[in-house]
Protein backbone atom coordinates (compact mmCIF):
# COMPACT_ATOMS: atom_id res chain seq x y z
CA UNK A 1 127.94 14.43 114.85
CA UNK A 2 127.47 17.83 112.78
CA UNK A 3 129.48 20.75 114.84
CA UNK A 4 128.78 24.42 113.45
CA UNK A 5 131.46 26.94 113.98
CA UNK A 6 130.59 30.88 114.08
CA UNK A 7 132.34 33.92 112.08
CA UNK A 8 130.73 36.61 112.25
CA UNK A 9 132.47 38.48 109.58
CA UNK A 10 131.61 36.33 107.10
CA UNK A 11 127.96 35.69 108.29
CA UNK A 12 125.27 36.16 105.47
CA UNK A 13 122.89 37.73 107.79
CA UNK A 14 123.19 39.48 111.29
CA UNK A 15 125.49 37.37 113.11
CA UNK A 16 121.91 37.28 115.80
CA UNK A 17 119.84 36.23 113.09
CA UNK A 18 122.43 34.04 111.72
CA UNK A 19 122.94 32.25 114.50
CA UNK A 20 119.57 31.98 115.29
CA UNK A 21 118.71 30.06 112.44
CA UNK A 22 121.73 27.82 113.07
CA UNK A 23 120.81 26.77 116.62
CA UNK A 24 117.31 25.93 115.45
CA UNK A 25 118.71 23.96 112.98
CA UNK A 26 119.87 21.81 115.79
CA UNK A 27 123.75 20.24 114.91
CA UNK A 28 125.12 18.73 117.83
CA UNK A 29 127.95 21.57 118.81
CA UNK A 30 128.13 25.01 117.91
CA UNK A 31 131.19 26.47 118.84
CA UNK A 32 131.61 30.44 119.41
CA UNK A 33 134.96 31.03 117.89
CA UNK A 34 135.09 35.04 117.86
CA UNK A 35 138.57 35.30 118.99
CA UNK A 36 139.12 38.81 118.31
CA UNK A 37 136.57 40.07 120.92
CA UNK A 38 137.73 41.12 124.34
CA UNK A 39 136.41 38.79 127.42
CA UNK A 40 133.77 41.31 128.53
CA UNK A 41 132.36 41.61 124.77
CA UNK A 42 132.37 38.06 124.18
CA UNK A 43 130.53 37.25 127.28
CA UNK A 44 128.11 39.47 126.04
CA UNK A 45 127.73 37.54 122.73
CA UNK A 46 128.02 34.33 124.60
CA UNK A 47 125.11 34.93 127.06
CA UNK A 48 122.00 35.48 123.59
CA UNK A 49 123.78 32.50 121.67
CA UNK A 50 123.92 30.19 124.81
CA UNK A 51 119.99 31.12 125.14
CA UNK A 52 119.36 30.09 121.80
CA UNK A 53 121.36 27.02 121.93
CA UNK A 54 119.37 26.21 125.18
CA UNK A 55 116.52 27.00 123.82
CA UNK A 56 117.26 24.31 120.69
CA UNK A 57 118.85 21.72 122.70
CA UNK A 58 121.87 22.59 120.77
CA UNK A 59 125.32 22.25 122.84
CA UNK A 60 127.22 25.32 123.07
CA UNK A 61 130.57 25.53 123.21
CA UNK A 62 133.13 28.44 124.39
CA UNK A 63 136.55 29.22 122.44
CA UNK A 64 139.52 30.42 124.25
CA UNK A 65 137.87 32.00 127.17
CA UNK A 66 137.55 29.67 129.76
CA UNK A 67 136.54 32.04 132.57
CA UNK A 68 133.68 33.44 130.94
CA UNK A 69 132.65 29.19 130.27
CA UNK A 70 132.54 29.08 134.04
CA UNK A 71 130.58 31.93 134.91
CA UNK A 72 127.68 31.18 132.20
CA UNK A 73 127.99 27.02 133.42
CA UNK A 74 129.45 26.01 130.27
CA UNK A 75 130.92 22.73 130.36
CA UNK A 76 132.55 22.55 126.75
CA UNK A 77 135.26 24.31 126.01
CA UNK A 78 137.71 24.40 122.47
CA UNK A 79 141.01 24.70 123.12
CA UNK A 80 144.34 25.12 120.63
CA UNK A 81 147.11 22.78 120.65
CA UNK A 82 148.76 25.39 121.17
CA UNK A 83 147.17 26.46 124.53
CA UNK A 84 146.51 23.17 125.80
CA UNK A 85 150.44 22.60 125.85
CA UNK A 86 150.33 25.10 127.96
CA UNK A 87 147.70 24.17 130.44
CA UNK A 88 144.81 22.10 130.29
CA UNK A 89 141.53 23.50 131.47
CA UNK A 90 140.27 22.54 134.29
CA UNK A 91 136.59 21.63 135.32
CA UNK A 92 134.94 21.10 131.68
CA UNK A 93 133.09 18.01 130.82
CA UNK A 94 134.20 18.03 126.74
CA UNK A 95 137.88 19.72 125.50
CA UNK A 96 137.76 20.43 121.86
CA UNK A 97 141.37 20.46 119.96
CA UNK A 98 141.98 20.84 116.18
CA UNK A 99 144.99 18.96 114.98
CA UNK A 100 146.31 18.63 111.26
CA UNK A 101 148.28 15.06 111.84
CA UNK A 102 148.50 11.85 113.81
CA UNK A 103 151.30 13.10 115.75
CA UNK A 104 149.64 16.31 117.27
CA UNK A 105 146.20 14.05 117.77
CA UNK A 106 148.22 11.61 119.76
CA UNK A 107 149.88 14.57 121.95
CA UNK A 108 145.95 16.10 122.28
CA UNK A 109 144.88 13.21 123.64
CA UNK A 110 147.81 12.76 125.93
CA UNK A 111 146.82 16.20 127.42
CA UNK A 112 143.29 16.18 128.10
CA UNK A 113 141.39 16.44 125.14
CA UNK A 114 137.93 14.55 124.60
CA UNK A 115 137.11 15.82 121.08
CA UNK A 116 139.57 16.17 117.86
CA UNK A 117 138.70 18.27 114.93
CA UNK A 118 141.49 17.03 112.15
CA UNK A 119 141.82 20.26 109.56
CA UNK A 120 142.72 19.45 106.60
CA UNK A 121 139.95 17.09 104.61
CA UNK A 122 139.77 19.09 101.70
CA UNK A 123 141.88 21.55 99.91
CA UNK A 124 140.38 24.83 100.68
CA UNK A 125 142.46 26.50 98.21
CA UNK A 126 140.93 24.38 95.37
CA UNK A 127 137.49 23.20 95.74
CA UNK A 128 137.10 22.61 92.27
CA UNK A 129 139.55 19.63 91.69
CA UNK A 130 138.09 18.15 95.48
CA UNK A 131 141.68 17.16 96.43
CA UNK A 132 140.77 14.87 99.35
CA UNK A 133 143.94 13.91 100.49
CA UNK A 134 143.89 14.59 103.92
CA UNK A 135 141.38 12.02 103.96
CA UNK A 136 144.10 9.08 103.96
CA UNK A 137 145.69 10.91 106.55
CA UNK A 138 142.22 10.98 108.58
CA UNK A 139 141.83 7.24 108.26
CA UNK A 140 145.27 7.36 109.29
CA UNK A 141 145.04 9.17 112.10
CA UNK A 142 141.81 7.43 113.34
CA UNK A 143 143.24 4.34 114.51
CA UNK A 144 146.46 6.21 116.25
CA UNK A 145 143.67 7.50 118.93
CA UNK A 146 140.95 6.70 121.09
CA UNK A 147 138.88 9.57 121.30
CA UNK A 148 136.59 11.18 118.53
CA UNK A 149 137.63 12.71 115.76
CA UNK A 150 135.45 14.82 113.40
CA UNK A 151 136.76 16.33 110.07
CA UNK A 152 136.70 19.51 108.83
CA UNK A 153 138.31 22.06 106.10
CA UNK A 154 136.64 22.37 102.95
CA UNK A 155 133.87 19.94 103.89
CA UNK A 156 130.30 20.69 101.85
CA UNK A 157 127.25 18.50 101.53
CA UNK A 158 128.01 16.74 98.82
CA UNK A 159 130.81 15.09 100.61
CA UNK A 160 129.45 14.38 103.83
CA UNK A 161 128.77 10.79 103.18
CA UNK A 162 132.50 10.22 101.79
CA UNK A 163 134.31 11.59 104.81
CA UNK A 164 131.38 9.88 107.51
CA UNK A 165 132.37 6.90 105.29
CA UNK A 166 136.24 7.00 106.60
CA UNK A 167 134.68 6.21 110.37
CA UNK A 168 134.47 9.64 111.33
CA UNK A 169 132.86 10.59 114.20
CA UNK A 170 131.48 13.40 111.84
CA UNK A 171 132.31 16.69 110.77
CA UNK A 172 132.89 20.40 111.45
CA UNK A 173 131.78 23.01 109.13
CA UNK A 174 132.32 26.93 109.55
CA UNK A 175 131.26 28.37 105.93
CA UNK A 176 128.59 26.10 105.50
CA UNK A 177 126.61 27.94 108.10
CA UNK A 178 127.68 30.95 108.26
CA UNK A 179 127.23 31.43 104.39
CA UNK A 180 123.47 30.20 104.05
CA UNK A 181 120.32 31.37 105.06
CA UNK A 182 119.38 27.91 105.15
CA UNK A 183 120.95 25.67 107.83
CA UNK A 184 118.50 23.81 108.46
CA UNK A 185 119.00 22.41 104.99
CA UNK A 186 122.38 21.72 106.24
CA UNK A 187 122.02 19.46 108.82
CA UNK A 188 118.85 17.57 107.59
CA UNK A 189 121.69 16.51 104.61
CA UNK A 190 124.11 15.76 107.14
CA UNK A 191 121.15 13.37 108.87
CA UNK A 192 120.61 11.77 105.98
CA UNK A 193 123.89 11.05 104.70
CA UNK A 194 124.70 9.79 108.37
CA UNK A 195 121.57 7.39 108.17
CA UNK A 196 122.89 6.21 104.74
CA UNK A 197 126.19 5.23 106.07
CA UNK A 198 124.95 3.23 109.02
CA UNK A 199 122.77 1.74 106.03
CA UNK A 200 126.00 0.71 104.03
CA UNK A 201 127.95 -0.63 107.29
């Protein structure tokens, strides 16, 4: 499972184009995570990208506004930890939660969620030196739950097949799509590396 994640002030092209080109690209979830935009504007923006996500056979997914998921028929949702302590949402087939550690997965799980995205894979701050700690704590944190977990932060290409290799369900990228004009180029890597893997189990 690839899942793209939008930003549209840091996308290379017109946030339309550029998420044009990621839906036909075709990862398995693209979540619309503008959470700076009021409901009514965000609605807006979520009506084109759901059409071009339907149009791709791409599954779209709704950040933080749950109301606006129910009026367009969405039926995945991402949620916050935060938030979901709160109050689960109700009436969604898929809840998406990020967590940084085994003990906030296992308390996501406890309240509702279906899909974890564990933060944390990579050291942003220092691509260069690759620091993949937080992969022992993602093979960690794998066997504490029973639901899917995907990782994400700092995540590129050439790593895809290291991180799939710690049982992943698969990975979440925001920069690598939103900083390319290519990805489709992307994905296919993310294919391969994914048919690689199931080669090596």
């Amino acid at each position: 499972m690839i899942i793209a994640v939008t930003d549209r002030k840091t996308s290379m092209l017109p946030f339309g184009e550029q998420f044009a080109l990621i839906a036909k690209a075709r990862p398995d979830i693209i979540i619309l995570s503008e959470r700076d935009m009021s409901a009514s504007e965000y609605k807006d923006l979520a009506l084109s990208c759901k059409a071009e996500c339907d149009k791709n056979g791409v599954e779209f997914c709704i950040d933080k506004f749950f109301d606006v998921a129910k009026e367009l028929g969405v039926k995945t949702v991402y949620v916050s930890l935060g938030t979901l302590r709160e109050e689960k949402p109700e009436g969604f087939d898929k809840i998406l939660t990020s967590v940084h550690n085994e003990k906030e997965a296992q308390e996501a799980e406890r309240r509702g969620a279906t899909l974890l995205i564990f933060q944390g894979v990579f050291d942003v701050n220092c691509k260069a030196c690759r620091n993949a700690k937080g992969l022992a704590v993602l093979r960690y944190l794998l066997g504490s739950v029973d639901i899917p977990v995907v990782g994400a932060g700092g995540i590129m290409p050439d790593v895809f097949l290291e991180v799939l290799a710690s049982d992943t369900a698969g990975v979440c990228m925001k920069e690598g799509f939103m900083r390319t004009r290519h990805p489709d180029e992307v994905v296919s890597k993310y294919r391969e590396a994914e048919k690689q893997w199931q080669k090596m189990r």
